[in-house]
Coordinates of C-alpha atoms in Angstrom, one line a residue:
Q1 CA 0.0 0.0 0.0
K2 CA 1.4 3.4 -1.0
D3 CA 1.8 6.1 1.5
L4 CA -0.5 9.1 1.1
D5 CA 0.4 12.8 1.3
A6 CA -1.7 15.4 3.1
S7 CA -4.1 15.7 0.2
G8 CA -4.7 12.0 0.2
M9 CA -2.8 11.5 -3.1
A10 CA -0.2 8.7 -3.4
E11 CA 3.3 10.0 -2.8
S12 CA 5.6 10.0 -5.8
K13 CA 9.3 10.5 -6.2
W14 CA 8.5 12.9 -9.1
P15 CA 7.7 16.4 -8.0
A16 CA 4.6 18.3 -9.1
S17 CA 7.0 20.9 -10.7
Y18 CA 10.6 20.7 -11.9
A19 CA 13.0 23.5 -12.8
L20 CA 16.3 23.1 -14.5
A21 CA 18.9 25.9 -14.3
G22 CA 22.4 26.0 -15.7
R23 CA 25.5 28.2 -15.9
K24 CA 26.8 28.9 -19.4
L25 CA 30.3 27.4 -20.0
A26 CA 30.7 28.2 -23.6
E27 CA 29.0 29.3 -26.8
L28 CA 29.7 26.7 -29.5
R29 CA 30.6 27.4 -33.2
Y30 CA 27.3 25.9 -34.2
G31 CA 24.8 23.2 -33.2
E32 CA 24.2 19.7 -34.5
N33 CA 24.1 21.3 -38.0
P34 CA 26.0 24.4 -39.2
H35 CA 22.8 26.5 -39.5
Q36 CA 22.0 26.0 -35.8
T37 CA 23.5 28.0 -32.9
A38 CA 24.3 26.3 -29.6
A39 CA 25.8 26.7 -26.1
F40 CA 27.1 24.4 -23.3
Y41 CA 25.7 24.8 -19.8
A42 CA 26.7 23.2 -16.5
V43 CA 24.1 22.2 -13.9
G44 CA 24.7 22.3 -10.2
G45 CA 28.1 21.9 -8.5
R46 CA 31.0 19.7 -9.5
G47 CA 29.2 16.5 -8.6
E48 CA 29.9 13.4 -10.7
P49 CA 33.0 13.7 -13.0
S50 CA 31.7 14.9 -16.3
L51 CA 32.5 17.0 -19.3
A52 CA 31.1 20.0 -17.4
N53 CA 34.0 19.8 -14.9
A54 CA 36.7 18.3 -17.2
E55 CA 39.9 20.1 -18.1
V56 CA 40.5 20.8 -21.8
L57 CA 44.2 20.5 -22.6
G58 CA 44.2 21.5 -26.2
G59 CA 42.9 21.1 -29.7
K60 CA 40.1 22.8 -31.6
Q61 CA 37.1 24.3 -29.8
L62 CA 34.7 21.6 -28.7
S63 CA 31.7 21.3 -31.0
Y64 CA 28.1 20.4 -30.1
N65 CA 28.6 16.9 -31.7
N66 CA 31.9 16.4 -29.9
L67 CA 30.3 17.0 -26.6
V68 CA 27.4 14.7 -27.3
D69 CA 29.8 11.9 -28.4
L70 CA 32.2 12.5 -25.6
D71 CA 29.4 12.3 -23.0
A72 CA 28.3 9.0 -24.5
A73 CA 31.8 7.7 -24.5
L74 CA 32.4 8.7 -20.9
A75 CA 29.2 7.1 -19.8
L76 CA 30.3 3.8 -21.4
A77 CA 33.8 4.0 -19.9
K78 CA 32.2 4.5 -16.5
E79 CA 30.8 0.9 -16.7
F80 CA 34.4 -0.5 -16.3
D81 CA 37.0 -0.4 -13.6
E82 CA 39.6 -2.3 -15.5
P83 CA 41.8 -0.9 -18.4
F84 CA 39.1 -0.1 -21.0
V85 CA 38.8 2.0 -24.1
A86 CA 35.6 3.0 -25.9
V87 CA 35.5 4.2 -29.5
L88 CA 32.4 6.2 -30.4
K89 CA 31.1 7.6 -33.7
H90 CA 27.7 9.4 -34.1
N91 CA 26.8 8.7 -30.5
N92 CA 27.2 4.9 -30.8
P93 CA 30.2 2.7 -29.8
C94 CA 31.9 1.2 -32.9
G95 CA 34.6 -0.4 -30.9
A96 CA 35.2 -1.2 -27.2
A97 CA 37.6 -3.5 -25.4
A98 CA 39.1 -4.2 -22.0
G99 CA 42.7 -5.5 -21.7
A100 CA 45.5 -6.3 -19.3
T101 CA 47.0 -2.9 -20.3
I102 CA 45.5 0.3 -21.6
L103 CA 47.4 -0.2 -24.9
E104 CA 45.8 -3.7 -25.3
A105 CA 42.4 -2.2 -24.7
L106 CA 43.0 0.6 -27.2
S107 CA 44.2 -1.7 -30.0
G108 CA 41.4 -4.1 -29.4
A109 CA 38.8 -1.3 -29.4
W110 CA 40.2 0.3 -32.6
D111 CA 40.4 -3.1 -34.4
G112 CA 36.7 -3.7 -33.7
D113 CA 35.9 -1.3 -36.6
P114 CA 38.9 0.6 -37.9
V115 CA 37.0 2.2 -40.8
S116 CA 34.4 3.8 -38.4
A117 CA 37.1 4.6 -35.8
F118 CA 38.7 7.2 -38.1
G119 CA 37.4 10.5 -36.9
S120 CA 35.8 9.0 -33.7
V121 CA 36.0 10.1 -30.1
L122 CA 37.8 7.9 -27.5
A123 CA 37.3 7.4 -23.7
F124 CA 40.0 5.8 -21.6
T125 CA 39.7 4.4 -18.0
R126 CA 43.5 4.8 -17.5
V127 CA 46.1 7.5 -18.0
L128 CA 46.9 7.7 -21.7
D129 CA 50.5 6.6 -21.9
M130 CA 53.3 6.9 -24.4
A131 CA 52.5 3.5 -26.0
C132 CA 48.9 4.6 -26.6
A133 CA 50.0 7.9 -28.1
E134 CA 52.5 6.2 -30.4
Y135 CA 49.8 3.8 -31.5
L136 CA 47.3 6.6 -32.3
V137 CA 49.7 8.7 -34.3
S138 CA 51.0 5.7 -36.4
G139 CA 49.4 4.6 -39.6
N140 CA 46.3 6.4 -40.9
R141 CA 44.7 7.0 -37.6
F142 CA 42.9 10.2 -36.5
V143 CA 40.3 11.0 -33.8
E144 CA 38.3 14.1 -33.1
A145 CA 38.5 14.1 -29.3
I146 CA 39.8 12.1 -26.3
V147 CA 38.7 12.0 -22.7
A148 CA 41.0 10.2 -20.2
P149 CA 41.8 10.3 -16.4
G150 CA 45.2 11.8 -17.4
Y151 CA 48.0 11.9 -19.9
E152 CA 51.7 11.0 -19.5
P153 CA 53.7 14.2 -20.1
E154 CA 55.6 12.6 -23.0
A155 CA 52.4 11.2 -24.5
L156 CA 50.7 14.6 -24.4
K157 CA 53.8 16.2 -25.9
L158 CA 53.7 13.7 -28.8
L159 CA 50.0 14.3 -29.4
V160 CA 50.3 18.1 -29.3
E161 CA 53.3 18.3 -31.5
K162 CA 52.4 15.7 -34.1
P163 CA 51.2 17.3 -37.4
K164 CA 47.4 17.2 -37.8
W165 CA 47.0 16.1 -34.2
G166 CA 48.0 18.9 -31.9
K167 CA 46.0 21.7 -33.6
N168 CA 42.9 19.5 -34.1
V169 CA 42.3 16.8 -31.5
R170 CA 40.5 17.9 -28.4
M171 CA 42.1 16.4 -25.3
L172 CA 40.2 16.4 -22.0
V173 CA 41.1 15.3 -18.5
C174 CA 38.3 13.8 -16.4
P175 CA 39.4 11.6 -13.5
F176 CA 36.7 9.1 -12.9
T177 CA 35.9 5.5 -12.0
G178 CA 32.8 3.4 -12.5
A179 CA 31.9 4.0 -8.8
T180 CA 31.6 7.7 -9.4
R181 CA 28.2 7.5 -11.1
D182 CA 25.4 9.4 -9.2
A183 CA 22.2 7.4 -9.1
R184 CA 20.4 10.5 -7.7
D185 CA 20.8 12.3 -11.0
V186 CA 18.0 12.1 -13.6
E187 CA 17.9 12.1 -17.3
V188 CA 16.0 14.8 -19.1
K189 CA 14.6 14.6 -22.6
K190 CA 13.3 17.8 -24.2
L191 CA 10.1 17.6 -26.2
V192 CA 8.3 20.4 -28.0
G193 CA 6.1 21.9 -25.2
G194 CA 7.6 19.9 -22.4
F195 CA 10.2 17.4 -21.2
L196 CA 10.5 13.9 -19.9
L197 CA 12.4 12.8 -16.7
Q198 CA 13.6 9.3 -15.9
D199 CA 16.0 7.4 -13.6
R200 CA 19.4 6.9 -15.0
D201 CA 20.0 3.4 -16.4
L202 CA 23.0 2.4 -14.2
A203 CA 22.3 -1.3 -13.3
A204 CA 23.8 -3.9 -15.7
A205 CA 22.5 -7.4 -15.4
G206 CA 24.8 -9.7 -13.4
E207 CA 25.3 -13.5 -13.6
G208 CA 22.7 -14.0 -10.8
E209 CA 20.0 -12.3 -12.9
C210 CA 20.6 -14.5 -16.0
K211 CA 18.4 -17.6 -16.7
V212 CA 19.5 -20.3 -19.1
V213 CA 16.6 -21.3 -21.3
T214 CA 18.4 -23.8 -23.6
R215 CA 19.5 -27.3 -23.0
R216 CA 23.2 -26.2 -23.1
A217 CA 24.3 -23.6 -20.6
P218 CA 27.0 -21.1 -21.6
S219 CA 30.5 -21.9 -20.7
A220 CA 32.3 -19.6 -18.1
D221 CA 34.1 -17.8 -21.0
E222 CA 30.9 -17.3 -22.9
L223 CA 29.0 -16.0 -19.9
S224 CA 31.8 -13.5 -19.1
S225 CA 31.8 -12.3 -22.7
L226 CA 28.0 -12.0 -22.7
L227 CA 28.1 -9.8 -19.6
F228 CA 30.8 -7.7 -21.2
A229 CA 28.7 -7.3 -24.4
N230 CA 25.6 -6.5 -22.4
K231 CA 27.4 -3.5 -20.7
V232 CA 28.3 -2.1 -24.1
C233 CA 24.9 -2.9 -25.5
R234 CA 23.2 -0.6 -22.9
H235 CA 25.0 2.3 -24.6
V236 CA 24.0 1.4 -28.2
K237 CA 21.0 3.1 -29.7
S238 CA 18.1 0.6 -30.3
N239 CA 17.7 -1.6 -32.0
A240 CA 21.0 -2.6 -30.4
I241 CA 23.0 -5.8 -31.1
V242 CA 26.6 -6.3 -29.9
V243 CA 28.8 -9.2 -31.0
S244 CA 31.8 -9.8 -28.8
K245 CA 34.5 -12.4 -28.0
G246 CA 36.3 -12.2 -24.7
T247 CA 36.4 -8.6 -23.6
R248 CA 36.4 -7.1 -27.1
V249 CA 33.6 -5.9 -29.3
L250 CA 33.7 -7.4 -32.8
G251 CA 30.6 -5.8 -34.3
V252 CA 27.7 -3.5 -33.5
G253 CA 24.3 -3.1 -35.0
A254 CA 22.7 0.2 -34.0
G255 CA 19.6 2.3 -34.8
Q256 CA 17.9 -0.1 -37.2
M257 CA 14.2 -0.2 -37.4
S258 CA 14.1 -4.0 -37.2
R259 CA 16.2 -6.2 -34.9
V260 CA 17.2 -8.6 -37.6
D261 CA 18.7 -5.7 -39.6
S262 CA 20.8 -4.8 -36.5
V263 CA 22.0 -8.5 -36.3
H264 CA 22.9 -8.3 -40.0
M265 CA 24.9 -5.2 -39.4
A266 CA 26.7 -6.5 -36.4
I267 CA 27.8 -9.8 -37.9
R268 CA 28.8 -8.1 -41.1
K269 CA 31.1 -5.8 -39.1
A270 CA 32.5 -8.8 -37.2
G271 CA 33.2 -10.8 -40.3
D272 CA 34.9 -14.2 -39.9
A273 CA 35.5 -13.4 -36.2
T274 CA 31.9 -14.4 -35.4
K275 CA 32.9 -18.0 -35.1
G276 CA 32.6 -18.8 -31.4
A277 CA 31.5 -15.2 -30.6
V278 CA 28.5 -14.2 -28.4
V279 CA 25.6 -11.8 -29.0
A280 CA 23.9 -9.3 -26.6
S281 CA 20.6 -7.6 -27.5
D282 CA 19.0 -4.7 -25.7
A283 CA 15.5 -6.1 -26.2
F284 CA 13.8 -9.4 -26.9
F285 CA 13.9 -11.0 -30.4
P286 CA 10.3 -10.9 -31.7
F287 CA 11.0 -13.6 -34.3
P288 CA 13.6 -16.4 -34.6
D289 CA 15.2 -14.7 -37.6
G290 CA 17.7 -12.7 -35.6
P291 CA 19.0 -15.6 -33.5
E292 CA 19.1 -17.9 -36.5
L293 CA 21.2 -15.4 -38.4
A294 CA 23.6 -15.1 -35.5
M295 CA 23.9 -18.9 -35.2
Q296 CA 24.4 -19.3 -38.9
A297 CA 27.3 -16.9 -38.6
G298 CA 28.9 -19.1 -35.9
C299 CA 27.8 -17.3 -32.7
T300 CA 27.4 -19.7 -29.8
A301 CA 25.5 -17.8 -27.0
I302 CA 22.9 -15.1 -26.8
L303 CA 21.9 -12.8 -24.0
Q304 CA 18.6 -11.0 -24.3
P305 CA 15.7 -9.9 -22.0
G306 CA 13.3 -12.6 -23.2
G307 CA 9.6 -12.3 -23.7
S308 CA 8.9 -13.9 -27.1

């Protein structure tokens, strides 16, 4: 039975009115498109580590799209306490990996989709060291922006002085860990004539919440990879499909109007690496076509919310 307030109405965590105020940090060159104007505002105090309290070390002025992508990259990186790198493009991860070292995580994340990684934004859970800087400036690699807990002085010097990098790549420092996420904060979605509020989606499913519904249970390695893929999948725009192996994303299907098309996209990105890989989906498969396609490609385990 719900508690009642003085008027006899059921109490709610959501107030009858809600006001949002911010302090302008910067006016941006333009908005999502060149014909739109835009500005960046900070809300409240320092609070959770975020772009609003990050330190910008160099590069071009941050754009509207840079900030949107960096915020998404930082949110994904906060899922992980181990060495981890997220590669984002157009507000979706195109590569992500954890590793024994931050260089191993970076190379694994970049190799997930090196074509899409060009011109992406990166988020690191460890200080960007010299090995990572050398990796980034080698070959035909280039990114728009990087957010990391810190930079080794020599690594920062290389990135700043390397032609095409120093004058262009935005480099931000934002010390954080996965434990720094504030569950009291809310998400706001602006609509014409109003806005929506909701809780933040901070709880990823753990092993204890998973139910095996096939005759064969996933192996320990498959389950570990499924839980890794599920963390990444929560940050992919629906319909969302993530194909992974170990702690490395192999392919992502995002933003498609049908779930089977997202599966098509993810396994095409993964290529031959789908043999023995696993699949995470952000919603149930309404028809068997998606799982069948994944199985035909050689995937061996699937994690999804169920319901069909």
